[in-house]
PDB file of C-alpha atoms in Angstrom:
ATOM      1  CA  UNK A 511     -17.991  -2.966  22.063  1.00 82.00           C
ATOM      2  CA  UNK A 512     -14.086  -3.470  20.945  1.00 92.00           C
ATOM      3  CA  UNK A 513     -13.127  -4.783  17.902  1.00 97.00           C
ATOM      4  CA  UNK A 514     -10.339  -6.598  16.743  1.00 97.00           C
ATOM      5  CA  UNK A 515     -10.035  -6.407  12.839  1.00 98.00           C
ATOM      6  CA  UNK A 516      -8.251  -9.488  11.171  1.00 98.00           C
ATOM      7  CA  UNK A 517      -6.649  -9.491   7.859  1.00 97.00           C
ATOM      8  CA  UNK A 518      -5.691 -11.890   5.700  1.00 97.00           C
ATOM      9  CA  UNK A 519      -4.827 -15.398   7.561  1.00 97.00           C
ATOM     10  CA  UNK A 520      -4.266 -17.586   4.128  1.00 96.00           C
ATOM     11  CA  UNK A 521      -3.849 -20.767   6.062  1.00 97.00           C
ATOM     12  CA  UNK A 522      -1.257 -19.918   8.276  1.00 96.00           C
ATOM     13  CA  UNK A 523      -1.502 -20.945  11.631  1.00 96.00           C
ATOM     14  CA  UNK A 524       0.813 -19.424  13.270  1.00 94.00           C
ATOM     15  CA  UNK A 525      -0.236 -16.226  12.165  1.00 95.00           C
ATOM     16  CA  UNK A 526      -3.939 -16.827  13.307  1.00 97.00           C
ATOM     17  CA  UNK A 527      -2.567 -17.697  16.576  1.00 96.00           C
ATOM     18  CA  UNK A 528      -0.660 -14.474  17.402  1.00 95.00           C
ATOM     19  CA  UNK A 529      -3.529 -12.229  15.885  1.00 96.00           C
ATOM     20  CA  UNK A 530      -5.611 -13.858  18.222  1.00 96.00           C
ATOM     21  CA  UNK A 531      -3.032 -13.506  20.837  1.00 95.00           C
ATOM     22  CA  UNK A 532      -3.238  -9.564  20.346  1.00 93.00           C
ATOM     23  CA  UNK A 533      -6.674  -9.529  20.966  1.00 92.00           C
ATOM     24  CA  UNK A 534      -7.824 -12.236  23.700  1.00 91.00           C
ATOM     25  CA  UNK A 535     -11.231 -10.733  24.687  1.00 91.00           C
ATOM     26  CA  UNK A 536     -12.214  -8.492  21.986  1.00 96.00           C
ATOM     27  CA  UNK A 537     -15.184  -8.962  18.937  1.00 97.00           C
ATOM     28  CA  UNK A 538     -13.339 -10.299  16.295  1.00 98.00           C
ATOM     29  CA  UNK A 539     -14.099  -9.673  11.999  1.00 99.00           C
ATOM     30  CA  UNK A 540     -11.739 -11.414   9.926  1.00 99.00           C
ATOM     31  CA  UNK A 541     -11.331  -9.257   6.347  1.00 99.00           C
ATOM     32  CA  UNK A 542     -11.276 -13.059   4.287  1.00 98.00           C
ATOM     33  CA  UNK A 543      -8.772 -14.842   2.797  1.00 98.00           C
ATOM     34  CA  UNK A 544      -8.478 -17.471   5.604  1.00 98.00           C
ATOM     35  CA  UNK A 545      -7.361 -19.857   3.053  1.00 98.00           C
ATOM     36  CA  UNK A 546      -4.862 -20.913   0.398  1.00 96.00           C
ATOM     37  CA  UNK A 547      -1.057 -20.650   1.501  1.00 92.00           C
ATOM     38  CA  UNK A 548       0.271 -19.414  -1.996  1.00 75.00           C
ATOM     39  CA  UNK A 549       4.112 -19.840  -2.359  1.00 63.00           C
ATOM     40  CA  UNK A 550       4.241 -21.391   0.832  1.00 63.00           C
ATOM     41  CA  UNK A 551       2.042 -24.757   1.217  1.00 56.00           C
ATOM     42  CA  UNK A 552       4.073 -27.012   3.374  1.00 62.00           C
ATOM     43  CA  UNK A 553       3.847 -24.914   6.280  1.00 82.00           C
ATOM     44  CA  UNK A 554       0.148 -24.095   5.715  1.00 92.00           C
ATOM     45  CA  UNK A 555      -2.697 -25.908   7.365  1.00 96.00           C
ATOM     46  CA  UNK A 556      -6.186 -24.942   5.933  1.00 98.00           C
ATOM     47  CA  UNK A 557      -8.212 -27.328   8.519  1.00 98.00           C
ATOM     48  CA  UNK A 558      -6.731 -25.899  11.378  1.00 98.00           C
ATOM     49  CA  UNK A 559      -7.144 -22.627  10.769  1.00 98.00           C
ATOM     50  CA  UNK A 560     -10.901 -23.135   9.143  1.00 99.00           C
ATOM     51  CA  UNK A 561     -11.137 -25.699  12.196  1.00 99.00           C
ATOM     52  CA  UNK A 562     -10.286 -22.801  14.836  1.00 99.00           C
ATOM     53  CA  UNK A 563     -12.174 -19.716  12.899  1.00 99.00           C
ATOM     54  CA  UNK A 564     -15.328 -21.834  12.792  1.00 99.00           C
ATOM     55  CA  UNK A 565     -15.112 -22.619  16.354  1.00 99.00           C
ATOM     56  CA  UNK A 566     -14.992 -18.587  16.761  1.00 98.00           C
ATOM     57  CA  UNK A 567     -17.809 -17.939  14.447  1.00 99.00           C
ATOM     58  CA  UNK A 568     -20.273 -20.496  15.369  1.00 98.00           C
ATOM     59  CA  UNK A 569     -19.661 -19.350  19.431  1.00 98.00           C
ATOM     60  CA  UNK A 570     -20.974 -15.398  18.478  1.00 97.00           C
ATOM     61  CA  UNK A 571     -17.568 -13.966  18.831  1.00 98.00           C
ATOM     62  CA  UNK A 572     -16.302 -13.861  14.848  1.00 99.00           C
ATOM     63  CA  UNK A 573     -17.420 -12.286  11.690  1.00 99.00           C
ATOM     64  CA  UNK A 574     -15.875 -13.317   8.049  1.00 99.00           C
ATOM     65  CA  UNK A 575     -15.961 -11.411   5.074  1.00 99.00           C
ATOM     66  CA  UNK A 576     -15.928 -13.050   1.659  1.00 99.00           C
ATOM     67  CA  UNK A 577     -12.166 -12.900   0.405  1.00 98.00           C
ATOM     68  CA  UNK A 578     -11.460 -13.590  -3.323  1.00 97.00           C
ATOM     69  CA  UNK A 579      -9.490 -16.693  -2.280  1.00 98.00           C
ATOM     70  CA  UNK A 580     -12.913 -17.971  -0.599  1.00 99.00           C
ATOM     71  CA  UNK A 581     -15.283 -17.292  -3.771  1.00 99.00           C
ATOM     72  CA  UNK A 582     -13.059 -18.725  -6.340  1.00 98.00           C
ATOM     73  CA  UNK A 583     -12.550 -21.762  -3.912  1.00 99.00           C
ATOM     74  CA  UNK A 584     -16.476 -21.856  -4.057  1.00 99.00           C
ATOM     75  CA  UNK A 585     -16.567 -21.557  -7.280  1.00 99.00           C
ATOM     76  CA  UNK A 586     -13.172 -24.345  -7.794  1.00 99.00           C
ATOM     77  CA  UNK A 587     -15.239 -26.988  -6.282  1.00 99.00           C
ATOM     78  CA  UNK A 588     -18.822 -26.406  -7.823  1.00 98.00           C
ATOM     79  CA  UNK A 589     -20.280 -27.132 -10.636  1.00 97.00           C
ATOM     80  CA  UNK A 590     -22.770 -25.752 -13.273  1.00 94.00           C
ATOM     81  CA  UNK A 591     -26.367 -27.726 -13.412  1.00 91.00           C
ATOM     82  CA  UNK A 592     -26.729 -27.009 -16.912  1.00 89.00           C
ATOM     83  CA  UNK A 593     -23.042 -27.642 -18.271  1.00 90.00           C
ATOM     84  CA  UNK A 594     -21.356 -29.785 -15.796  1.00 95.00           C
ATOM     85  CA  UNK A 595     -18.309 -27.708 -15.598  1.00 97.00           C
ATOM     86  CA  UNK A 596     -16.794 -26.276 -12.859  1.00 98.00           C
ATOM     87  CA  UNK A 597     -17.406 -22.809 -11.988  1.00 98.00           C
ATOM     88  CA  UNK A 598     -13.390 -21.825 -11.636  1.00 98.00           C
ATOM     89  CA  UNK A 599     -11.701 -23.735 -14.261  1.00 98.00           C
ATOM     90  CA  UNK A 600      -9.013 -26.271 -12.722  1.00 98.00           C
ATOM     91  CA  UNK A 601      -6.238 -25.115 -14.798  1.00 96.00           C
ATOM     92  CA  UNK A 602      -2.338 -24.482 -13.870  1.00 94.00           C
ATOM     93  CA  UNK A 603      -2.600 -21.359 -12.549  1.00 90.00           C
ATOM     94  CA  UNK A 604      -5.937 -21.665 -10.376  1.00 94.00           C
ATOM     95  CA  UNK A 605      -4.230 -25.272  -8.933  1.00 96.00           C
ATOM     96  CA  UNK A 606      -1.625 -23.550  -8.032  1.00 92.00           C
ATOM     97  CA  UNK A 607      -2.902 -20.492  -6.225  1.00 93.00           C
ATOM     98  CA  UNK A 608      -5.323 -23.331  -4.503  1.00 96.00           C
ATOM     99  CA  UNK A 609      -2.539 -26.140  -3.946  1.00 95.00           C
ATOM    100  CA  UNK A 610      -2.528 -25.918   0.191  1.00 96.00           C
ATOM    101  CA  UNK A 611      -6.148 -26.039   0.236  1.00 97.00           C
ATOM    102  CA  UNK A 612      -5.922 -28.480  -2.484  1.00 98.00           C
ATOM    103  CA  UNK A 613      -3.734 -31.014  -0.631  1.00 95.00           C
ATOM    104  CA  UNK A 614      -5.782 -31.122   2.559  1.00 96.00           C
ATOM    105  CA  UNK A 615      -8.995 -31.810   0.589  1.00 98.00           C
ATOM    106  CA  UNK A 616      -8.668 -32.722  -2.170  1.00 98.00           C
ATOM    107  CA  UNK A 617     -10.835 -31.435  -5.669  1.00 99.00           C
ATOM    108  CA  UNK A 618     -14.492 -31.440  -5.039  1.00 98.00           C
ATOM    109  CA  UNK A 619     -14.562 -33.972  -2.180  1.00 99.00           C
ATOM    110  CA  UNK A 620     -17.351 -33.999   0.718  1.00 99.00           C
ATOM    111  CA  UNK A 621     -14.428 -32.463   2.552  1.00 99.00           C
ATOM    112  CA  UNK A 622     -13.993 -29.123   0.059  1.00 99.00           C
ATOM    113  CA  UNK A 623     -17.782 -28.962  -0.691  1.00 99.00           C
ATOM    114  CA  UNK A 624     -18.311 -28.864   2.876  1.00 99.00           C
ATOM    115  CA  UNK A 625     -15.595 -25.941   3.792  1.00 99.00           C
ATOM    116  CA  UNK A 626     -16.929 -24.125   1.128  1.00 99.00           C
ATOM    117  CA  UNK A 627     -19.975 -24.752   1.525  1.00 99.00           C
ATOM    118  CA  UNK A 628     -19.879 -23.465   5.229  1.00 99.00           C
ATOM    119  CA  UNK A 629     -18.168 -19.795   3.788  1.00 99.00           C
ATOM    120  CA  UNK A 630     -20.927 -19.664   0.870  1.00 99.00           C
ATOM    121  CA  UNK A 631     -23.762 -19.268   3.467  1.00 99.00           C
ATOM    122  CA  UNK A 632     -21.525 -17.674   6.498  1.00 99.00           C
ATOM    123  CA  UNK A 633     -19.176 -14.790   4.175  1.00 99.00           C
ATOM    124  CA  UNK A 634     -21.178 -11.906   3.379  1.00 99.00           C
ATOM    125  CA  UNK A 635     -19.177  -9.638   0.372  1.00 99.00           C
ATOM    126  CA  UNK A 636     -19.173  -6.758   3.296  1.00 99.00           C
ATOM    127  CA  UNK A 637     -20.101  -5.398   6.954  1.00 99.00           C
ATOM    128  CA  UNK A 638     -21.073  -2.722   8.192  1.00 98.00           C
ATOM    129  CA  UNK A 639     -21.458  -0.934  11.641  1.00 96.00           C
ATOM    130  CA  UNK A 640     -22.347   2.735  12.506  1.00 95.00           C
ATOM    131  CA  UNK A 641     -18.992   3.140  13.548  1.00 95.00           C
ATOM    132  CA  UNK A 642     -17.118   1.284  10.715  1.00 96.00           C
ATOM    133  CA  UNK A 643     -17.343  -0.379   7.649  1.00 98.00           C
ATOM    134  CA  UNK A 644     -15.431  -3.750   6.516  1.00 99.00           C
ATOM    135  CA  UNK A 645     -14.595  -5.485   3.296  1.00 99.00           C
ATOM    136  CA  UNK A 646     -12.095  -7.730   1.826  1.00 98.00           C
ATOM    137  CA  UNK A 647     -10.643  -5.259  -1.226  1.00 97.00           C
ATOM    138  CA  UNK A 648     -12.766  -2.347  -1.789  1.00 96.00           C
ATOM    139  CA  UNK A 649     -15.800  -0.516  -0.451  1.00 96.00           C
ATOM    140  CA  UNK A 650     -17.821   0.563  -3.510  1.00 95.00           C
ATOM    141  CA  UNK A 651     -21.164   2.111  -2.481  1.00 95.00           C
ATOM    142  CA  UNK A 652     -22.551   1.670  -6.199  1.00 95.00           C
ATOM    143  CA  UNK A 653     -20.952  -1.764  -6.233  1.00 97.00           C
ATOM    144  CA  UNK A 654     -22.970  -2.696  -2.952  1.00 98.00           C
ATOM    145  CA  UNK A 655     -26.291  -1.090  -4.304  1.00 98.00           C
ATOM    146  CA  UNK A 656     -26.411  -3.259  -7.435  1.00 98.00           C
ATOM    147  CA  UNK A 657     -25.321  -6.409  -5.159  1.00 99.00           C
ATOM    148  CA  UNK A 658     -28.462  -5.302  -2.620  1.00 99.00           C
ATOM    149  CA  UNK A 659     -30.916  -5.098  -5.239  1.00 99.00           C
ATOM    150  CA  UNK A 660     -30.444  -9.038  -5.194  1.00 98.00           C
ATOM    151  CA  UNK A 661     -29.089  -9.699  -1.789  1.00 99.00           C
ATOM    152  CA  UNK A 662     -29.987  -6.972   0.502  1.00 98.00           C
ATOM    153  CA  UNK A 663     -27.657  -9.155   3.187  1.00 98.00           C
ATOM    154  CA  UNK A 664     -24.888  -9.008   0.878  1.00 98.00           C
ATOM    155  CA  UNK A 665     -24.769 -13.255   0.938  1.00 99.00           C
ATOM    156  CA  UNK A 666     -24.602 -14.891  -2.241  1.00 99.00           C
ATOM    157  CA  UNK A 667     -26.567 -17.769  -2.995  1.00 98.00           C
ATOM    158  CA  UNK A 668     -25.591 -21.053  -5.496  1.00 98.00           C
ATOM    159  CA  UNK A 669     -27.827 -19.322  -8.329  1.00 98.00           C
ATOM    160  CA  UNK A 670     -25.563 -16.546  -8.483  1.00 98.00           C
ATOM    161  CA  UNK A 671     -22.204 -18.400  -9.478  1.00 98.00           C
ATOM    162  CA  UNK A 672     -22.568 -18.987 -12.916  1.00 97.00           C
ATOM    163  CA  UNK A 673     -23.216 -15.242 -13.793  1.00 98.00           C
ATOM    164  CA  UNK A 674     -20.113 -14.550 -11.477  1.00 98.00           C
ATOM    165  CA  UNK A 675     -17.984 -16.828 -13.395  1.00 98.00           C
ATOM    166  CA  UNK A 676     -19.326 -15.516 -16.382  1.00 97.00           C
ATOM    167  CA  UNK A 677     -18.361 -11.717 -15.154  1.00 97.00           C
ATOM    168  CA  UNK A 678     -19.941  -9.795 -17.318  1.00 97.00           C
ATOM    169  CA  UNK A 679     -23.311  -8.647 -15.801  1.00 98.00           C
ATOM    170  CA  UNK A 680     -23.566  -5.348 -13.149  1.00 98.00           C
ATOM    171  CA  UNK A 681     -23.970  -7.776 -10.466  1.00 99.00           C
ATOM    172  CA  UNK A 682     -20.916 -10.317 -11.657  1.00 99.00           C
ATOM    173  CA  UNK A 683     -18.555  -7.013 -11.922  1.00 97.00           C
ATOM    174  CA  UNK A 684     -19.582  -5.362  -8.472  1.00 98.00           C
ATOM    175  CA  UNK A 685     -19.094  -8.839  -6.614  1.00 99.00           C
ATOM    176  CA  UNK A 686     -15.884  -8.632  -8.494  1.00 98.00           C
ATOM    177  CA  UNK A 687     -15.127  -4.911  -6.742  1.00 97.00           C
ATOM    178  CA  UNK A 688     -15.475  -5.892  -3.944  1.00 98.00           C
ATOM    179  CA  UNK A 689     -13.546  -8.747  -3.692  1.00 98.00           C
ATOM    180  CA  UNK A 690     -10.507  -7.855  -5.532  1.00 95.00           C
ATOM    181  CA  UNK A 691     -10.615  -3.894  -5.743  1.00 94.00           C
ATOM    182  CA  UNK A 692     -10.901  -2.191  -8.950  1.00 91.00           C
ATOM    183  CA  UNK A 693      -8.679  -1.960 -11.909  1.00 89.00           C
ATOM    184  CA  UNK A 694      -8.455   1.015 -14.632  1.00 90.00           C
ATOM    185  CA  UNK A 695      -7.654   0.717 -18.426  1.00 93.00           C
ATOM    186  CA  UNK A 696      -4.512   2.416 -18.776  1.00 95.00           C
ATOM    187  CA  UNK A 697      -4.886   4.673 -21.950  1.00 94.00           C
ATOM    188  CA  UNK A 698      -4.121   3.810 -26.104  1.00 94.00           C
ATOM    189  CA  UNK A 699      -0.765   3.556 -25.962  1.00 94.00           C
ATOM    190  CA  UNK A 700       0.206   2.990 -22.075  1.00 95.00           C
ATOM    191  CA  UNK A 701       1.854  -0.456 -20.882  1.00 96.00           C
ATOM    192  CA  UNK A 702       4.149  -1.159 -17.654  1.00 94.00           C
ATOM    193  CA  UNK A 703       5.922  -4.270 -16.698  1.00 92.00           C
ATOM    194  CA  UNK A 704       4.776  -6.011 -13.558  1.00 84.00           C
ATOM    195  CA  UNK A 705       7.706  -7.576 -11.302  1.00 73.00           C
ATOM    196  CA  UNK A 706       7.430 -10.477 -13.168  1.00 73.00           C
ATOM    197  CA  UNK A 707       7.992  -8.789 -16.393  1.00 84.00           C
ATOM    198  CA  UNK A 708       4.372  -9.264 -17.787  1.00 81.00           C
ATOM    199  CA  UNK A 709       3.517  -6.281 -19.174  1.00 92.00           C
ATOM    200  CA  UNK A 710       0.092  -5.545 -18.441  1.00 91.00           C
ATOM    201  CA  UNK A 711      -2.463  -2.430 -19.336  1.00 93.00           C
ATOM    202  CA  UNK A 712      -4.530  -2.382 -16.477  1.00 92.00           C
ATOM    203  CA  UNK A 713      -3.655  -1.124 -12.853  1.00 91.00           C
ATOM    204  CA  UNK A 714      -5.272  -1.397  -9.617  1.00 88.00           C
ATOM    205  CA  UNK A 715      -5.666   1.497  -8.081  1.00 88.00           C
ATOM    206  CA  UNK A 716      -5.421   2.915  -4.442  1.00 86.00           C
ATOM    207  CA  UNK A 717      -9.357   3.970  -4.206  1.00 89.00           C
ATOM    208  CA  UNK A 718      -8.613   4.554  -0.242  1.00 86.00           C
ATOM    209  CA  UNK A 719      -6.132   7.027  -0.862  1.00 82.00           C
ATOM    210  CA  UNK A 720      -8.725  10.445  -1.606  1.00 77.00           C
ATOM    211  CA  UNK A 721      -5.648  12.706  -2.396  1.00 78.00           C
ATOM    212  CA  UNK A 722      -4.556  10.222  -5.250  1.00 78.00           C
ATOM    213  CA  UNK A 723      -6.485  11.776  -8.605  1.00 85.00           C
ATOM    214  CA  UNK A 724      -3.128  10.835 -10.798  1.00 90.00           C
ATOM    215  CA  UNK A 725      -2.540   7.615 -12.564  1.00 93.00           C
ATOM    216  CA  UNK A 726       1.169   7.613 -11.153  1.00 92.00           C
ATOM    217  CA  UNK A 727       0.234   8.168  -7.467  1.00 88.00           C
ATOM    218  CA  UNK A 728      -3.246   6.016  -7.339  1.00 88.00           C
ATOM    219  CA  UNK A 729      -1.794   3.200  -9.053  1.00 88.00           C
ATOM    220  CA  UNK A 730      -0.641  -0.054  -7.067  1.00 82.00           C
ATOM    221  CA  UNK A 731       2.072  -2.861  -7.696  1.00 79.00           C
ATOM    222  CA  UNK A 732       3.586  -0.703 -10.603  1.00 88.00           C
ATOM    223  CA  UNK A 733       7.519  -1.387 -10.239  1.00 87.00           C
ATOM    224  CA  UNK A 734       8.324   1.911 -12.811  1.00 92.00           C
ATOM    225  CA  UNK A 735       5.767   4.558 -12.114  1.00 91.00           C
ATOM    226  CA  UNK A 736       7.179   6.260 -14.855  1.00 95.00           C
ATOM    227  CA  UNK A 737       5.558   4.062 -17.659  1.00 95.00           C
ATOM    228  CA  UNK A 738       2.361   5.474 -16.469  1.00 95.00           C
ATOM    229  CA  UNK A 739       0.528   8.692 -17.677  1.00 94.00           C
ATOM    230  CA  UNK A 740       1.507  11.853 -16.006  1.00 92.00           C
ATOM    231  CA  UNK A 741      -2.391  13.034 -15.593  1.00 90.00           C
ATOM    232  CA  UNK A 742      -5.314  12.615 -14.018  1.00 91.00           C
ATOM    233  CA  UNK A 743      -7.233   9.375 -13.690  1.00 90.00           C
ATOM    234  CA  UNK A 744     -10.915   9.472 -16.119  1.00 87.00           C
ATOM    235  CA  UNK A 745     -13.630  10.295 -13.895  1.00 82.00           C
ATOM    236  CA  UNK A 746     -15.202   6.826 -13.684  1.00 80.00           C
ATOM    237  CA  UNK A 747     -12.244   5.980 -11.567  1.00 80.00           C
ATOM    238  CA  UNK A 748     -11.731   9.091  -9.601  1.00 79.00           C
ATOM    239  CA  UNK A 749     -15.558   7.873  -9.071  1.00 76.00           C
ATOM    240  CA  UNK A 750     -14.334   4.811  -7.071  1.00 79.00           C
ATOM    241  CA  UNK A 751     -12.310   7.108  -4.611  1.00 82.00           C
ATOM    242  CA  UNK A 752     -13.291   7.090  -1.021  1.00 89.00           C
ATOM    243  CA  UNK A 753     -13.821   9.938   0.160  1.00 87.00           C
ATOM    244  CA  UNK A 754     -12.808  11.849   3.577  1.00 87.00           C
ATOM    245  CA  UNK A 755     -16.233  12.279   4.969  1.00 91.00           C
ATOM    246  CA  UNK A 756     -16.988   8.415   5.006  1.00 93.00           C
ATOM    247  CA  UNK A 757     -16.843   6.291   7.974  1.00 94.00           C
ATOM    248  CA  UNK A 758     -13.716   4.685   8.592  1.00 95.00           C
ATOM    249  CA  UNK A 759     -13.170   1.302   6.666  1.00 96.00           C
ATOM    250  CA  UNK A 760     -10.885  -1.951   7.077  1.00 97.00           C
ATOM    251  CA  UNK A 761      -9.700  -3.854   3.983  1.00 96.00           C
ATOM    252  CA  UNK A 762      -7.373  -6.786   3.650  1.00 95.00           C
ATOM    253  CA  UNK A 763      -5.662  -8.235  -0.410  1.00 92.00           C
ATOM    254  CA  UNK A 764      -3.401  -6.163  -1.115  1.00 86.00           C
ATOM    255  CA  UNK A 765      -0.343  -7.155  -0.127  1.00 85.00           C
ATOM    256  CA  UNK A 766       1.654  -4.208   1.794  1.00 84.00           C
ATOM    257  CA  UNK A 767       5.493  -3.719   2.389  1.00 80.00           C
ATOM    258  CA  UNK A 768       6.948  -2.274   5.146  1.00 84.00           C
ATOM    259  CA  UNK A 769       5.859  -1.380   8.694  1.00 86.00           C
ATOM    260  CA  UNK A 770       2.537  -1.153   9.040  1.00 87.00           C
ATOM    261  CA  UNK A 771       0.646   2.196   8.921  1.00 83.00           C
ATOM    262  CA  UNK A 772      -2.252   4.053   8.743  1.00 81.00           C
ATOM    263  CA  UNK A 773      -2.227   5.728   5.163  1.00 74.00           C
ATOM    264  CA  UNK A 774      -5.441   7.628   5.656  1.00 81.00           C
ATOM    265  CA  UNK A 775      -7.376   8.444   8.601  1.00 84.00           C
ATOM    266  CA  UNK A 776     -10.637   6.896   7.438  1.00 92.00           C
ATOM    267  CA  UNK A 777      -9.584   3.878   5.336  1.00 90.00           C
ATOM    268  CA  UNK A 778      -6.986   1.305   6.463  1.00 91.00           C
ATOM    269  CA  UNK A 779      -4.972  -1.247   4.598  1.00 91.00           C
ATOM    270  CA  UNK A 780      -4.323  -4.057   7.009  1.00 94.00           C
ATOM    271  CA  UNK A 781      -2.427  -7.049   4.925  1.00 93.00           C
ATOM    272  CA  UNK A 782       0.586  -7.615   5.705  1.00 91.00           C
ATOM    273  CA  UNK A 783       1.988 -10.624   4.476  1.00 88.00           C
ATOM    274  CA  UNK A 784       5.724 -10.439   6.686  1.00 86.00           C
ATOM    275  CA  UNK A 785       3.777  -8.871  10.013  1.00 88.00           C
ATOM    276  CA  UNK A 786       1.059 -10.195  11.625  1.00 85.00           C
ATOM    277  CA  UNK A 787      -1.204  -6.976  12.174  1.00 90.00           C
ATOM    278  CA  UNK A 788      -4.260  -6.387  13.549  1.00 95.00           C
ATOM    279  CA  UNK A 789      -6.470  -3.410  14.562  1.00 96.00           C
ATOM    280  CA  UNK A 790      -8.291  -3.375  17.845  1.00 95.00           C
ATOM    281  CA  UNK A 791     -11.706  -0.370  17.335  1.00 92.00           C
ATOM    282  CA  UNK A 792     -12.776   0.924  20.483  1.00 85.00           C
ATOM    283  CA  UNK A 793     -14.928   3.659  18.435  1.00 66.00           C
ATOM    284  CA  UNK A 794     -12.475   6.285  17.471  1.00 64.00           C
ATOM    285  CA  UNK A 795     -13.277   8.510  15.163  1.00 50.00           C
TER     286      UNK A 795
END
């Protein structure tokens, strides 16, 4: 079977439409993040694309992932049974990075509850295939043995939102792996400025790239590498590095510049915001 491997749609329909162009006959698996059109809204449209991806889904021919924007859009528009607060607080910040999906249906509505509803029981956190392996922001085998403990499908259930929200427990932080990719403590005494000029002590880190065992090349969205440590990265991270040997894998989130490209021959980084880009699997190695 041929795949065509989808990443990150966030509302936009014209970019669902030419992905889908690229691959008119072919199984598709979108890597999440179908919603939300961040720092452009007014030329978003959420129902449409959710509308069209449904469609897809519910006729055998489409697989979803669960994205991060999906589970805190879940979360957003849920509430807990024994506090009556939402999930994802609706502050500044989480309006914002919600606003597109926000304006179409509103905060909690039968229309949001419903959407949501619909990825809650359709998103698993990951897929795999002999062949291949797909999640939204990073494959963590540990990660996925903790989740399957619980949910051997990898499919979350209503009960499991609170401790999520929460984020402290082994199952809250590999859910959180796996939809938004891990991030390392820099060391006592580290800092960089992000390109907003936060300065921040955490860093995400490139767990696809198996040659990167330094903080200044496995490190992502660090505008001065050079406020990093020169050394290795501590072995719990080096820990989260995919390694050679594994089965090719397909992630969306992060946010790549440039032409696309295959970094590494087994793991693939597919978003990219300015191109639409999609890989079509026929079973290569």
């Amino acid at each position: 079977m041929n795949f065509a491997i989808i990443p990150d749609i966030h509302a936009s329909m014209d970019r669902l439409t030419k992905s889908l162009e690229i691959a008119p006959s072919h199984q598709l698996i979108f890597l999440g993040d179908l919603i939300d059109g961040g720092a452009n809204p007014g030329k978003c449209d959420d129902l449409s694309v959710l509308e069209t991806v449904k469609a897809l889904v519910d006729c055998g021919r489409a697989r979803v992932v669960m994205g991060n924007h999906e589970l805190n859009a879940i979360m957003f528009h849920r509430r807990s049974n024994e506090y009556n607060l939402p999930f994802r607080p609706h502050k500044a910040g989480n309006l914002q990075q919600h606003k597109s999906f926000i304006d179409t249906f509103g905060i909690e509505t039968e229309d949001a509850l419903y959407w949501t509803g619909w990825m809650l029981e359709n998103f698993p956190l990951w897929i795999e295939y002999d062949e291949f392996r797909i999640v939204h922001a990073c494959w963590s085998s540990r990660a996925i043995d903790i989740i399957k403990a619980r949910r051997p499908d990898g499919f979350l259930k209503f009960e499991d939102l609170y401790e999520i929200a929460c984020g402290e427990t082994p199952f809250a932080k590999a859910v959180e792996m796996l939809t938004s990719g891990p991030e390392v403590c820099l060391p006592d005494g580290y800092s960089f400025r992000d390109r907003y000029g936060v300065e921040r002590n955490e860093v995400r880190l490139a767990w696809w790239n198996s040659d990167s065992a330094f903080w200044r090349s496995a490190a992502l969205s660090v505008p001065d590498v050079s406020e990093l440590p020169e050394g290795k990265l501590p072995s719990k991270a080096l820990g989260e590095i995919y390694a050679k040997e594994e089965v090719p894998v397909f992630v969306g989130h992060y946010k790549m510049t440039g032409t696309p490209k295959i970094g590494q021959s087994n793991a693939v980084s597919l978003d990219y915001p300015n191109t639409p880009c999609v890989y079509l699997f026929g079973g290569e190695a």
